[in-house]
């Protein structure tokens, strides 16, 4: 993963936003510099490299995907009223609301613009078609996520649909676009999309697991944060679907503050319920099942097995905390 | 204009937004239904019809342009903190801020998506290239407009650049895309872009004029509204550039409330200053000069003169209050 990441970070450092209109483009450069794992652009480079050696050729397309991802972060931070992102002030906090809306808008347009310029007559339909479908999906996922906040009961299947749209489709699309730009067969591009989709879901379910059961040292966020925020995670929804009614009632009472508990007690009580009813194991199993499915899709891509190693390695890195 | 408008309104009425995700797509349908002059889609149909008879073929592309335009309205209404649009509640007022941000985002994506599907291998580069350039320009124009609010002095040339970007480029782009989809020569498509650009500027300057000097009955908004809001319009900036210093100082004192006046007095005083120094006539002259330039560009388009009549008629309709 390192060579692709280094390559991309170098490109990112040298990339420039259009001249003039500093108040429009400086916030775009700012959020891009806050950093991140760059999983989507790196995946795109890897997918391309499975089929063709000159992956540097698509660094612009990889940049476009990262610009799109950061557009979603800029607008999501407004919607979530988040003041900080990776310990840096979010754009609407550092600048203001209007700036975060407008600079986000121009990032979305910028992403389209760059990607368009990466296409030729053969690739524009599949590449841009994949991109608009993915972009729409991300909005639909964010909408579902917002809707869940006010819904009393959410079905687990609907939750999986939400994380699929909000997180997994962009990873899947990045991989597919990388393959398409390398001139891969439609079948292989589709398989890489499936790989990304299942890998994304596996990652997200694991993330929910780690939020409750991870080690504070290796987990980036505060362990138990989801529980304290009454978030409807995979664990909670799985619990509602599989626990006996007495346990379910207790969980509901805890989340609706019918039972008064200190924050530490709340986290401990909920985790105890999860453990007692094997919810933790069910989440790990689900994550593993999606991982297996992802690997099966990758397995079927018709390139030499050694060309698949970087993607497999990346998947293992992402899920290593699952071992 | 009526046949194109009727055709478009019919298409609009029958158009559907994607199924599911009502909280995402209902606000999109809502703002589209608030209405408007539909100048951009109608212009696109007219531009196409100059070169080819079957303009119904591009009703989807015309729809895409109107969707894009309404995306800008949805987000601009947030930024302007506008509660009403055409006497209907704006989206962030009727729904909420987050909905207006997210539904606006998906409208922008939807516009790209539809337009992409209207392209073939030959047209995708010029059509989508024009669209992304125009979309970026609209954001840059909105940014300039916001920047002007806090700037003490704004140059008239910079103001013209702002209205060009914020308003004229989208009209220009609509015309150009219509021509490109009809397979017009690049030269003719470019001339139609110029026509739209100058027509858009002429219209916007006239709009500034009418805000101060129009008849209440025929002007949609409150006459004198710009003056009461201390807006830096073409009239105000022209006044600062051409009036003698004593008059300039008086205008500044009025706008900075150094001179205390009732709203009616303020409007009357400012208008009197404009009239005394011929600012009203200078604005009309500028609008006419851009109209002449627009017509010259249209004149040079290589089609039969009668094919240009609908566009000329529309221009006259838009500017009729200028007679």
Coordinates of C-alpha atoms in Angstrom, one line a residue:
Chain A
X1 CA 0.0 0.0 0.0
X2 CA 2.9 2.4 0.9
X3 CA 4.1 3.0 -2.7
X4 CA 0.7 3.9 -3.9
X5 CA 0.0 6.1 -0.9
X6 CA 3.3 7.8 -1.2
X7 CA 2.8 8.4 -4.8
X8 CA -0.7 9.8 -4.2
X9 CA 0.4 12.0 -1.3
X10 CA 3.2 13.4 -3.5
X11 CA 0.7 14.2 -6.2
X12 CA -1.7 15.8 -3.7
X13 CA 1.1 18.0 -2.3
X14 CA 1.9 19.3 -5.7
X15 CA -1.7 19.7 -6.9
X16 CA -3.1 23.2 -7.3
X17 CA -6.5 24.7 -7.1
X18 CA -7.6 27.2 -9.7
X19 CA -6.2 30.7 -9.3
X20 CA -8.3 33.6 -8.0
X21 CA -11.4 33.1 -5.8
X22 CA -9.2 32.3 -2.7
X23 CA -12.3 32.4 -0.5
X24 CA -13.8 29.6 -2.7
X25 CA -10.8 27.3 -3.2
X26 CA -8.7 27.8 0.0
X27 CA -11.2 25.9 2.1
X28 CA -11.0 23.0 -0.5
X29 CA -7.2 22.9 -0.2
X30 CA -7.6 23.1 3.6
X31 CA -9.8 20.1 4.0
X32 CA -7.7 18.0 1.6
X33 CA -4.7 18.8 3.8
X34 CA -6.4 17.6 7.0
X35 CA -5.5 14.1 5.7
X36 CA -7.0 10.7 6.0
X37 CA -6.2 7.2 5.0
X38 CA -6.7 7.9 1.2
X39 CA -8.2 4.5 0.8
X40 CA -10.3 5.4 -2.2
X41 CA -7.6 6.9 -4.4
X42 CA -5.1 4.3 -3.4
X43 CA -7.6 1.5 -4.2
X44 CA -8.1 3.1 -7.6
X45 CA -4.4 3.1 -8.4
X46 CA -4.2 -0.5 -7.2
X47 CA -7.1 -1.6 -9.4
X48 CA -5.6 0.1 -12.4
X49 CA -2.2 -1.5 -11.6
X50 CA -3.7 -5.0 -11.7
X51 CA -4.2 -4.6 -15.4
X52 CA -1.6 -2.1 -16.5
X53 CA 1.8 -0.9 -15.2
X54 CA 1.6 2.9 -15.7
X55 CA -0.7 3.7 -12.8
X56 CA 0.8 7.2 -12.5
X57 CA -1.3 7.9 -15.6
X58 CA -4.5 8.0 -13.5
X59 CA -3.3 10.0 -10.5
X60 CA -5.7 12.8 -11.6
X61 CA -8.6 10.4 -11.5
X62 CA -7.5 9.2 -8.1
X63 CA -7.3 12.9 -7.0
X64 CA -10.9 13.5 -8.3
X65 CA -12.2 10.6 -6.1
X66 CA -10.5 12.1 -3.1
X67 CA -11.9 15.5 -3.9
X68 CA -15.4 14.0 -4.1
X69 CA -14.9 12.2 -0.8
X70 CA -13.8 15.5 0.9
X71 CA -16.8 17.3 -0.6
X72 CA -19.0 14.8 1.3
X73 CA -17.0 15.3 4.5
X74 CA -17.3 19.1 4.2
X75 CA -21.1 18.9 3.9
X76 CA -21.5 16.0 6.3
X77 CA -19.6 18.0 9.0
X78 CA -22.2 20.7 8.7
X79 CA -25.1 18.3 8.9
X80 CA -23.5 16.5 11.9
X81 CA -22.6 19.9 13.5
X82 CA -19.1 18.5 13.9
X83 CA -16.5 21.1 15.1
X84 CA -13.5 19.0 14.6
X85 CA -12.1 16.6 12.0
X86 CA -8.9 14.8 13.0
X87 CA -8.4 17.4 15.7
X88 CA -8.6 20.3 13.2
X89 CA -11.5 22.7 12.9
X90 CA -14.0 21.7 10.3
X91 CA -14.5 24.1 7.4
X92 CA -17.8 25.6 8.7
X93 CA -16.1 26.2 12.0
X94 CA -12.8 27.6 10.6
X95 CA -14.6 29.7 8.0
X96 CA -18.4 29.8 8.1
X97 CA -21.5 27.9 7.0
X98 CA -21.9 29.6 3.7
X99 CA -18.3 29.0 2.8
X100 CA -18.6 25.3 3.7
X101 CA -21.7 24.9 1.5
X102 CA -20.3 26.7 -1.5
X103 CA -16.8 25.3 -1.4
X104 CA -18.3 21.9 -1.0
X105 CA -20.4 22.5 -4.1
X106 CA -17.4 23.5 -6.2
X107 CA -15.4 20.4 -5.0
X108 CA -18.2 18.2 -6.4
X109 CA -18.0 20.1 -9.7
X110 CA -14.2 20.0 -9.6
X111 CA -14.3 16.2 -9.1
X112 CA -16.6 15.8 -12.2
X113 CA -14.4 18.2 -14.2
X114 CA -11.2 16.3 -13.5
X115 CA -12.7 12.9 -14.1
X116 CA -14.2 14.1 -17.3
X117 CA -10.7 15.1 -18.5
X118 CA -9.4 11.6 -17.7
X119 CA -11.9 9.9 -20.0
X120 CA -11.6 9.1 -23.7
X121 CA -14.4 8.2 -26.1
X122 CA -14.5 4.7 -25.0
X123 CA -14.3 5.1 -21.2
X124 CA -16.4 8.2 -20.6
X125 CA -19.8 6.4 -20.5
X126 CA -18.8 3.6 -18.1
X127 CA -16.5 5.8 -15.9
X128 CA -18.8 8.8 -15.6
X129 CA -21.8 6.6 -15.3
X130 CA -20.2 4.7 -12.4
X131 CA -19.2 8.0 -10.8
X132 CA -22.7 9.6 -10.9
X133 CA -24.3 6.4 -9.7
X134 CA -21.9 6.2 -6.8
X135 CA -22.3 9.9 -6.0
X136 CA -26.0 9.6 -5.9
X137 CA -25.7 6.5 -3.7
X138 CA -23.6 8.4 -1.2
X139 CA -26.3 11.1 -0.9
X140 CA -29.0 8.5 -0.5
X141 CA -26.9 6.8 2.2
X142 CA -26.5 10.1 4.1
X143 CA -30.2 10.7 3.8
X144 CA -30.9 7.2 5.3
X145 CA -28.5 7.9 8.1
X146 CA -30.2 11.2 8.9
X147 CA -33.6 9.5 8.7
X148 CA -32.5 6.8 11.2
X149 CA -31.8 9.4 13.9
X150 CA -35.5 10.1 14.3
X151 CA -36.9 6.6 13.6
X152 CA -37.7 4.5 16.6
X153 CA -37.0 1.1 15.0
X154 CA -34.6 0.5 12.2
X155 CA -34.3 -2.9 10.5
X156 CA -30.8 -4.4 10.3
X157 CA -31.2 -4.9 6.6
X158 CA -32.0 -1.2 6.2
X159 CA -28.9 -0.4 8.2
X160 CA -26.7 -2.5 6.0
X161 CA -28.2 -0.7 3.0
X162 CA -27.3 2.6 4.6
X163 CA -23.6 1.7 5.2
X164 CA -23.4 0.2 1.8
X165 CA -24.5 3.4 0.2
X166 CA -22.8 5.8 2.6
X167 CA -19.4 4.1 2.7
X168 CA -19.0 1.0 0.5
X169 CA -20.2 2.2 -2.9
X170 CA -17.5 4.9 -3.1
X171 CA -14.8 2.4 -2.4
X172 CA -16.4 0.0 -4.9
X173 CA -16.7 2.8 -7.5
X174 CA -13.1 3.8 -7.0
X175 CA -11.9 0.3 -7.8
X176 CA -14.2 -0.1 -10.8
X177 CA -13.2 3.2 -12.3
X178 CA -9.5 2.3 -11.8
X179 CA -10.2 -1.0 -13.7
X180 CA -12.2 0.8 -16.5
X181 CA -9.4 3.4 -17.0
X182 CA -7.0 0.5 -17.5
X183 CA -9.3 -0.9 -20.2
X184 CA -10.3 -4.0 -18.1
X185 CA -13.1 -6.1 -19.3
X186 CA -16.6 -5.1 -18.0
X187 CA -16.8 -8.4 -16.1
X188 CA -13.6 -7.8 -14.2
X189 CA -14.5 -4.2 -13.4
X190 CA -17.8 -5.4 -12.0
X191 CA -16.0 -8.0 -9.9
X192 CA -13.8 -5.3 -8.4
X193 CA -16.9 -3.3 -7.7
X194 CA -18.3 -6.3 -5.8
X195 CA -15.0 -6.7 -4.0
X196 CA -15.1 -3.1 -2.9
X197 CA -18.7 -3.2 -1.8
X198 CA -18.3 -6.2 0.4
X199 CA -15.0 -5.0 1.8
X200 CA -16.6 -1.7 2.6
X201 CA -19.5 -3.3 4.5
X202 CA -17.1 -5.7 6.3
X203 CA -15.0 -2.7 7.4
X204 CA -18.0 -0.7 8.6
X205 CA -19.4 -3.5 10.6
X206 CA -16.0 -4.1 12.2
X207 CA -15.8 -0.4 12.9
X208 CA -19.1 -0.7 14.8
X209 CA -17.7 -3.7 16.7
X210 CA -14.5 -1.9 17.6
X211 CA -16.3 1.2 18.8
X212 CA -17.6 -1.0 21.6
X213 CA -15.0 -3.7 22.0
X214 CA -11.8 -2.3 20.5
X215 CA -8.7 -1.4 22.5
X216 CA -8.5 2.3 23.2
X217 CA -4.8 2.4 22.1
X218 CA -5.3 1.0 18.6
X219 CA -8.8 2.5 18.0
X220 CA -8.8 6.1 16.7
X221 CA -12.0 7.2 18.4
X222 CA -13.3 7.0 22.0
X223 CA -14.3 3.4 22.8
X224 CA -18.0 3.3 23.7
X225 CA -18.7 6.6 21.8
X226 CA -21.5 5.1 19.8
X227 CA -23.2 3.7 22.9
X228 CA -23.0 7.0 24.7
X229 CA -24.6 8.7 21.6
X230 CA -27.4 6.1 21.4
X231 CA -26.3 5.3 17.8
X232 CA -28.2 2.7 16.0
X233 CA -25.1 0.6 15.1
X234 CA -24.9 -3.0 13.7
X235 CA -24.6 -4.3 17.3
X236 CA -27.6 -2.5 18.6
X237 CA -29.8 -3.5 15.6
X238 CA -28.6 -7.1 15.7
X239 CA -29.4 -7.1 19.5
X240 CA -32.9 -5.9 18.8
X241 CA -33.4 -8.6 16.2
X242 CA -31.9 -11.5 18.1
X243 CA -32.0 -11.0 21.9
X244 CA -34.9 -12.3 24.0
X245 CA -37.5 -9.7 24.8
X246 CA -36.4 -9.1 28.4
X247 CA -32.9 -8.2 27.3
X248 CA -34.3 -6.2 24.5
X249 CA -36.5 -4.2 26.9
X250 CA -33.5 -3.6 29.1
X251 CA -31.5 -2.2 26.2
X252 CA -34.3 0.0 25.2
X253 CA -34.7 1.3 28.7
X254 CA -31.0 2.1 28.9
X255 CA -31.1 4.0 25.6
X256 CA -34.3 5.9 26.4
X257 CA -32.7 6.8 29.8
X258 CA -35.5 5.1 31.7
X259 CA -32.7 3.5 33.6
X260 CA -30.5 6.2 35.0
X261 CA -26.8 5.3 34.6
X262 CA -23.5 7.2 34.6
X263 CA -21.7 7.2 31.1
X264 CA -19.2 4.5 32.3
X265 CA -22.0 2.4 33.7
X266 CA -24.0 2.8 30.5
X267 CA -21.2 1.6 28.3
X268 CA -20.5 -1.3 30.7
X269 CA -24.2 -2.4 30.9
X270 CA -24.7 -2.3 27.2
X271 CA -21.5 -4.2 26.5
X272 CA -22.4 -6.8 29.1
X273 CA -25.8 -7.3 27.4
X274 CA -24.0 -7.7 24.0
X275 CA -21.6 -10.2 25.4
X276 CA -24.2 -12.2 27.2
X277 CA -26.2 -12.7 24.0
X278 CA -23.2 -13.1 21.7
X279 CA -23.9 -9.9 19.7
X280 CA -20.1 -9.2 19.6
X281 CA -19.5 -12.5 18.0
X282 CA -22.4 -12.1 15.6
X283 CA -20.9 -8.8 14.4
X284 CA -17.5 -10.3 13.9
X285 CA -19.0 -13.2 12.0
X286 CA -21.0 -10.8 9.7
X287 CA -17.8 -8.8 9.0
X288 CA -15.9 -12.0 8.3
X289 CA -18.7 -13.2 6.0
X290 CA -18.5 -10.0 3.9
X291 CA -14.7 -10.3 3.9
X292 CA -15.0 -13.8 2.5
X293 CA -17.4 -12.7 -0.2
X294 CA -15.1 -9.8 -1.1
X295 CA -12.2 -12.1 -1.5
X296 CA -14.2 -14.5 -3.6
X297 CA -15.0 -11.7 -6.0
X298 CA -11.4 -10.7 -6.2
X299 CA -10.4 -14.3 -6.8
X300 CA -12.5 -14.4 -9.9
X301 CA -10.8 -11.4 -11.6
X302 CA -8.9 -12.7 -14.6
X303 CA -5.4 -11.4 -13.9
X304 CA -2.2 -13.2 -12.5
X305 CA -2.7 -13.9 -8.7
X306 CA 0.3 -11.8 -7.8
X307 CA -1.4 -8.8 -9.3
X308 CA -4.1 -9.1 -6.6
X309 CA -1.7 -9.0 -3.7
X310 CA -1.7 -5.2 -3.1
X311 CA -5.5 -5.2 -2.8
X312 CA -5.5 -8.3 -0.6
X313 CA -2.9 -6.7 1.6
X314 CA -4.9 -3.5 1.8
X315 CA -8.0 -5.4 2.9
X316 CA -6.0 -7.2 5.5
X317 CA -4.6 -3.9 6.8
X318 CA -8.0 -2.5 7.0
X319 CA -9.4 -5.5 8.9
X320 CA -6.2 -6.5 10.8
X321 CA -7.8 -5.4 14.1
X322 CA -10.3 -8.1 13.4
X323 CA -7.8 -10.9 14.0
Chain B
X1 CA -41.3 31.3 -26.8
X2 CA -44.7 29.8 -25.8
X3 CA -44.4 26.6 -27.7
X4 CA -41.0 25.8 -26.2
X5 CA -42.2 26.8 -22.7
X6 CA -45.4 24.7 -23.0
X7 CA -43.4 21.8 -24.2
X8 CA -41.0 22.1 -21.4
X9 CA -43.6 22.6 -18.7
X10 CA -45.4 19.5 -19.9
X11 CA -42.2 17.5 -19.7
X12 CA -41.5 18.9 -16.3
X13 CA -45.0 17.9 -15.0
X14 CA -44.5 14.3 -16.2
X15 CA -40.9 14.0 -15.0
X16 CA -40.3 11.7 -12.0
X17 CA -37.6 11.7 -9.4
X18 CA -36.1 8.3 -8.4
X19 CA -38.2 6.1 -6.2
X20 CA -37.6 5.7 -2.5
X21 CA -35.7 8.3 -0.4
X22 CA -38.7 10.6 -0.3
X23 CA -36.9 12.9 2.2
X24 CA -34.1 13.3 -0.3
X25 CA -36.1 13.7 -3.6
X26 CA -39.4 15.4 -2.5
X27 CA -37.6 18.7 -1.8
X28 CA -36.1 18.5 -5.3
X29 CA -39.6 18.1 -6.8
X30 CA -40.9 20.8 -4.6
X31 CA -38.4 23.5 -5.6
X32 CA -38.8 22.6 -9.3
X33 CA -42.6 23.1 -8.9
X34 CA -42.2 26.6 -7.4
X35 CA -41.8 27.7 -11.0
X36 CA -39.8 30.3 -12.8
X37 CA -39.3 31.7 -16.2
X38 CA -37.5 28.5 -17.4
X39 CA -35.3 30.7 -19.6
X40 CA -32.4 28.3 -19.6
X41 CA -34.2 25.2 -20.7
X42 CA -36.3 27.1 -23.2
X43 CA -33.1 28.7 -24.6
X44 CA -31.5 25.3 -25.0
X45 CA -34.5 24.0 -26.9
X46 CA -34.5 27.1 -29.2
X47 CA -30.7 26.8 -29.8
X48 CA -31.2 23.2 -30.8
X49 CA -34.1 24.1 -33.0
X50 CA -32.0 26.6 -35.0
X51 CA -30.1 23.6 -36.4
X52 CA -32.5 20.7 -36.2
X53 CA -36.2 20.2 -36.1
X54 CA -36.7 17.5 -33.5
X55 CA -36.1 19.6 -30.4
X56 CA -38.2 17.2 -28.3
X57 CA -35.2 14.9 -28.4
X58 CA -33.3 17.1 -25.9
X59 CA -36.0 17.8 -23.4
X60 CA -34.0 15.7 -20.9
X61 CA -30.9 17.9 -21.3
X62 CA -33.1 21.0 -20.9
X63 CA -34.5 19.4 -17.7
X64 CA -31.0 18.8 -16.5
X65 CA -30.1 22.5 -16.9
X66 CA -33.2 23.5 -15.0
X67 CA -32.4 21.0 -12.2
X68 CA -28.9 22.5 -12.0
X69 CA -30.3 26.0 -11.8
X70 CA -32.7 24.9 -9.0
X71 CA -29.8 23.3 -7.1
X72 CA -28.1 26.8 -7.1
X73 CA -31.3 28.4 -5.9
X74 CA -31.7 25.8 -3.1
X75 CA -28.2 26.5 -1.8
X76 CA -28.3 30.3 -2.5
X77 CA -31.5 30.6 -0.5
X78 CA -29.6 29.1 2.5
X79 CA -26.7 31.5 2.0
X80 CA -29.0 34.5 1.6
X81 CA -31.1 33.3 4.6
X82 CA -34.2 33.8 2.3
X83 CA -37.4 32.5 3.8
X84 CA -39.5 32.8 0.6
X85 CA -39.1 32.2 -3.1
X86 CA -41.9 33.3 -5.3
X87 CA -44.1 33.6 -2.2
X88 CA -43.5 29.9 -1.3
X89 CA -41.3 28.8 1.6
X90 CA -37.7 28.0 0.6
X91 CA -36.5 24.4 1.1
X92 CA -34.5 25.1 4.3
X93 CA -37.6 26.9 5.7
X94 CA -40.2 24.2 4.7
X95 CA -37.9 21.3 5.6
X96 CA -34.6 22.1 7.3
X97 CA -31.0 23.2 6.7
X98 CA -29.6 19.7 6.4
X99 CA -32.3 18.7 3.9
X100 CA -31.6 21.8 1.8
X101 CA -27.9 21.0 1.7
X102 CA -28.3 17.3 0.9
X103 CA -31.1 17.6 -1.6
X104 CA -29.2 20.4 -3.3
X105 CA -26.2 18.1 -3.6
X106 CA -28.2 15.3 -5.2
X107 CA -29.8 17.8 -7.6
X108 CA -26.3 18.7 -8.9
X109 CA -25.4 15.0 -9.3
X110 CA -28.8 14.4 -10.9
X111 CA -28.2 17.1 -13.5
X112 CA -24.8 15.6 -14.4
X113 CA -26.3 12.2 -14.6
X114 CA -29.1 13.2 -17.0
X115 CA -26.8 15.3 -19.1
X116 CA -24.3 12.4 -19.3
X117 CA -27.1 10.1 -20.7
X118 CA -27.9 12.7 -23.4
X119 CA -24.4 12.6 -24.8
X120 CA -22.9 10.3 -27.4
X121 CA -19.2 9.6 -28.1
X122 CA -18.9 12.8 -30.2
X123 CA -20.7 15.2 -28.0
X124 CA -19.7 14.2 -24.5
X125 CA -16.5 16.1 -24.3
X126 CA -17.8 19.5 -25.5
X127 CA -21.2 19.2 -23.8
X128 CA -20.0 18.0 -20.4
X129 CA -16.9 20.2 -20.6
X130 CA -19.2 23.2 -21.2
X131 CA -21.4 22.2 -18.3
X132 CA -18.6 21.7 -15.7
X133 CA -17.0 25.1 -16.8
X134 CA -20.4 26.8 -16.4
X135 CA -21.2 25.1 -13.1
X136 CA -17.8 26.2 -11.7
X137 CA -18.4 29.7 -13.0
X138 CA -21.7 29.9 -11.2
X139 CA -20.0 29.0 -7.9
X140 CA -17.2 31.5 -8.5
X141 CA -19.9 34.2 -9.2
X142 CA -21.7 33.4 -6.0
X143 CA -18.5 33.6 -4.1
X144 CA -17.7 37.0 -5.6
X145 CA -21.2 38.2 -4.7
X146 CA -20.7 37.1 -1.1
X147 CA -17.3 38.7 -1.0
X148 CA -18.7 42.0 -2.2
X149 CA -21.0 42.2 0.9
X150 CA -18.0 42.8 3.2
X151 CA -15.9 44.8 0.8
X152 CA -16.0 48.6 1.1
X153 CA -15.2 49.4 -2.5
X154 CA -16.0 47.2 -5.5
X155 CA -14.9 48.0 -9.0
X156 CA -17.6 48.2 -11.6
X157 CA -15.6 45.8 -13.8
X158 CA -15.5 43.3 -11.0
X159 CA -19.2 43.6 -10.6
X160 CA -19.8 42.9 -14.3
X161 CA -17.5 39.8 -13.8
X162 CA -19.7 38.7 -10.9
X163 CA -23.0 39.0 -12.8
X164 CA -21.4 37.3 -15.8
X165 CA -20.4 34.3 -13.7
X166 CA -23.5 34.2 -11.4
X167 CA -26.1 34.7 -14.1
X168 CA -24.9 34.9 -17.7
X169 CA -22.7 31.9 -18.1
X170 CA -25.5 29.5 -17.3
X171 CA -27.7 31.0 -20.0
X172 CA -24.7 31.0 -22.4
X173 CA -24.0 27.4 -21.5
X174 CA -27.6 26.3 -22.1
X175 CA -27.5 27.8 -25.6
X176 CA -24.2 26.3 -26.4
X177 CA -25.1 22.8 -25.2
X178 CA -28.4 23.0 -27.2
X179 CA -26.3 23.8 -30.3
X180 CA -23.7 21.1 -29.6
X181 CA -26.4 18.5 -29.1
X182 CA -27.8 19.5 -32.5
X183 CA -24.4 18.8 -34.0
X184 CA -23.8 22.5 -34.8
X185 CA -20.3 23.6 -35.8
X186 CA -18.0 24.6 -32.9
X187 CA -17.9 28.2 -34.3
X188 CA -21.7 28.5 -34.2
X189 CA -21.9 27.0 -30.7
X190 CA -19.4 29.5 -29.5
X191 CA -21.3 32.4 -31.1
X192 CA -24.5 31.3 -29.3
X193 CA -22.5 31.2 -26.1
X194 CA -21.4 34.8 -26.7
X195 CA -25.0 35.7 -27.5
X196 CA -26.2 34.2 -24.2
X197 CA -23.4 35.8 -22.2
X198 CA -24.0 39.4 -23.4
X199 CA -27.8 38.9 -23.3
X200 CA -27.4 37.7 -19.7
X201 CA -25.3 40.8 -18.7
X202 CA -27.8 43.1 -20.5
X203 CA -30.7 41.6 -18.6
X204 CA -28.9 41.8 -15.2
X205 CA -28.0 45.5 -15.7
X206 CA -31.5 46.2 -16.7
X207 CA -32.8 44.4 -13.6
X208 CA -30.6 46.7 -11.5
X209 CA -32.1 49.7 -13.3
X210 CA -35.7 48.5 -12.9
X211 CA -35.1 47.8 -9.2
X212 CA -34.8 51.6 -8.8
X213 CA -36.7 53.0 -11.7
X214 CA -39.2 50.4 -12.8
X215 CA -42.9 50.6 -12.5
X216 CA -44.1 48.7 -9.4
X217 CA -46.9 47.1 -11.4
X218 CA -44.7 45.4 -14.0
X219 CA -41.6 44.8 -11.9
X220 CA -41.9 41.6 -9.8
X221 CA -40.0 42.8 -6.7
X222 CA -40.3 45.8 -4.5
X223 CA -39.0 48.9 -6.3
X224 CA -36.2 50.4 -4.3
X225 CA -35.4 47.1 -2.6
X226 CA -31.8 47.1 -3.6
X227 CA -31.3 50.7 -2.3
X228 CA -32.9 49.8 1.0
X229 CA -30.6 46.8 1.3
X230 CA -27.5 48.9 0.5
X231 CA -26.8 46.5 -2.4
X232 CA -23.8 47.3 -4.6
X233 CA -25.7 47.3 -7.9
X234 CA -24.5 48.5 -11.3
X235 CA -26.1 51.9 -10.6
X236 CA -24.3 52.4 -7.3
X237 CA -20.9 51.3 -8.6
X238 CA -21.4 53.4 -11.7
X239 CA -22.3 56.3 -9.5
X240 CA -19.1 55.8 -7.4
X241 CA -17.0 55.7 -10.6
X242 CA -18.5 58.7 -12.4
X243 CA -20.1 61.1 -10.0
X244 CA -18.2 64.1 -8.7
X245 CA -16.8 63.7 -5.2
X246 CA -19.4 65.7 -3.4
X247 CA -22.3 63.6 -4.7
X248 CA -20.2 60.5 -4.1
X249 CA -19.7 61.5 -0.5
X250 CA -23.4 62.1 -0.1
X251 CA -24.2 58.6 -1.5
X252 CA -21.7 57.0 0.9
X253 CA -23.2 58.9 3.8
X254 CA -26.7 57.8 2.9
X255 CA -25.6 54.1 2.6
X256 CA -23.5 54.2 5.8
X257 CA -26.5 55.8 7.6
X258 CA -24.5 58.9 8.5
X259 CA -27.5 60.8 7.1
X260 CA -30.6 59.6 8.9
X261 CA -33.5 59.0 6.5
X262 CA -36.8 57.1 6.5
X263 CA -36.9 54.2 4.0
X264 CA -39.0 56.3 1.5
X265 CA -36.7 59.3 1.8
X266 CA -33.6 57.1 1.3
X267 CA -35.0 55.6 -1.9
X268 CA -36.0 59.1 -3.1
X269 CA -32.7 60.7 -2.2
X270 CA -30.6 58.0 -3.9
X271 CA -32.8 58.0 -7.0
X272 CA -32.5 61.8 -7.2
X273 CA -28.7 61.6 -7.1
X274 CA -28.7 58.9 -9.8
X275 CA -31.0 61.0 -12.0
X276 CA -29.1 64.2 -11.4
X277 CA -25.9 62.6 -12.6
X278 CA -27.4 60.5 -15.4
X279 CA -26.6 57.2 -13.8
X280 CA -30.0 55.8 -14.9
X281 CA -29.2 56.6 -18.5
X282 CA -25.7 55.2 -18.2
X283 CA -27.2 51.9 -16.9
X284 CA -29.7 51.8 -19.8
X285 CA -26.9 52.5 -22.3
X286 CA -24.7 49.8 -20.9
X287 CA -27.6 47.3 -21.0
X288 CA -28.3 48.4 -24.6
X289 CA -24.6 48.0 -25.6
X290 CA -24.6 44.4 -24.3
X291 CA -27.8 43.8 -26.2
X292 CA -26.3 45.0 -29.4
X293 CA -23.3 42.8 -28.9
X294 CA -25.5 39.9 -28.2
X295 CA -27.4 40.4 -31.4
X296 CA -24.2 40.8 -33.4
X297 CA -23.1 37.4 -32.2
X298 CA -26.4 35.8 -33.1
X299 CA -26.3 37.5 -36.5
X300 CA -23.1 35.7 -37.3
X301 CA -24.5 32.2 -36.7
X302 CA -24.7 30.4 -40.0
X303 CA -28.4 29.4 -40.2
X304 CA -31.3 30.9 -42.1
X305 CA -32.3 34.2 -40.5
X306 CA -35.9 33.0 -39.7
X307 CA -34.4 30.3 -37.5
X308 CA -33.0 33.0 -35.3
X309 CA -36.4 34.6 -34.6
X310 CA -37.4 32.7 -31.5
X311 CA -34.2 33.6 -29.7
X312 CA -34.5 37.3 -30.9
X313 CA -38.1 37.3 -29.7
X314 CA -37.1 35.9 -26.3
X315 CA -34.4 38.5 -25.9
X316 CA -36.9 41.2 -26.7
X317 CA -39.4 39.7 -24.2
X318 CA -36.7 39.7 -21.5
X319 CA -35.7 43.2 -22.3
X320 CA -39.1 44.7 -23.3
X321 CA -39.3 46.7 -20.1
X322 CA -36.3 48.5 -21.5
X323 CA -38.2 50.2 -24.2

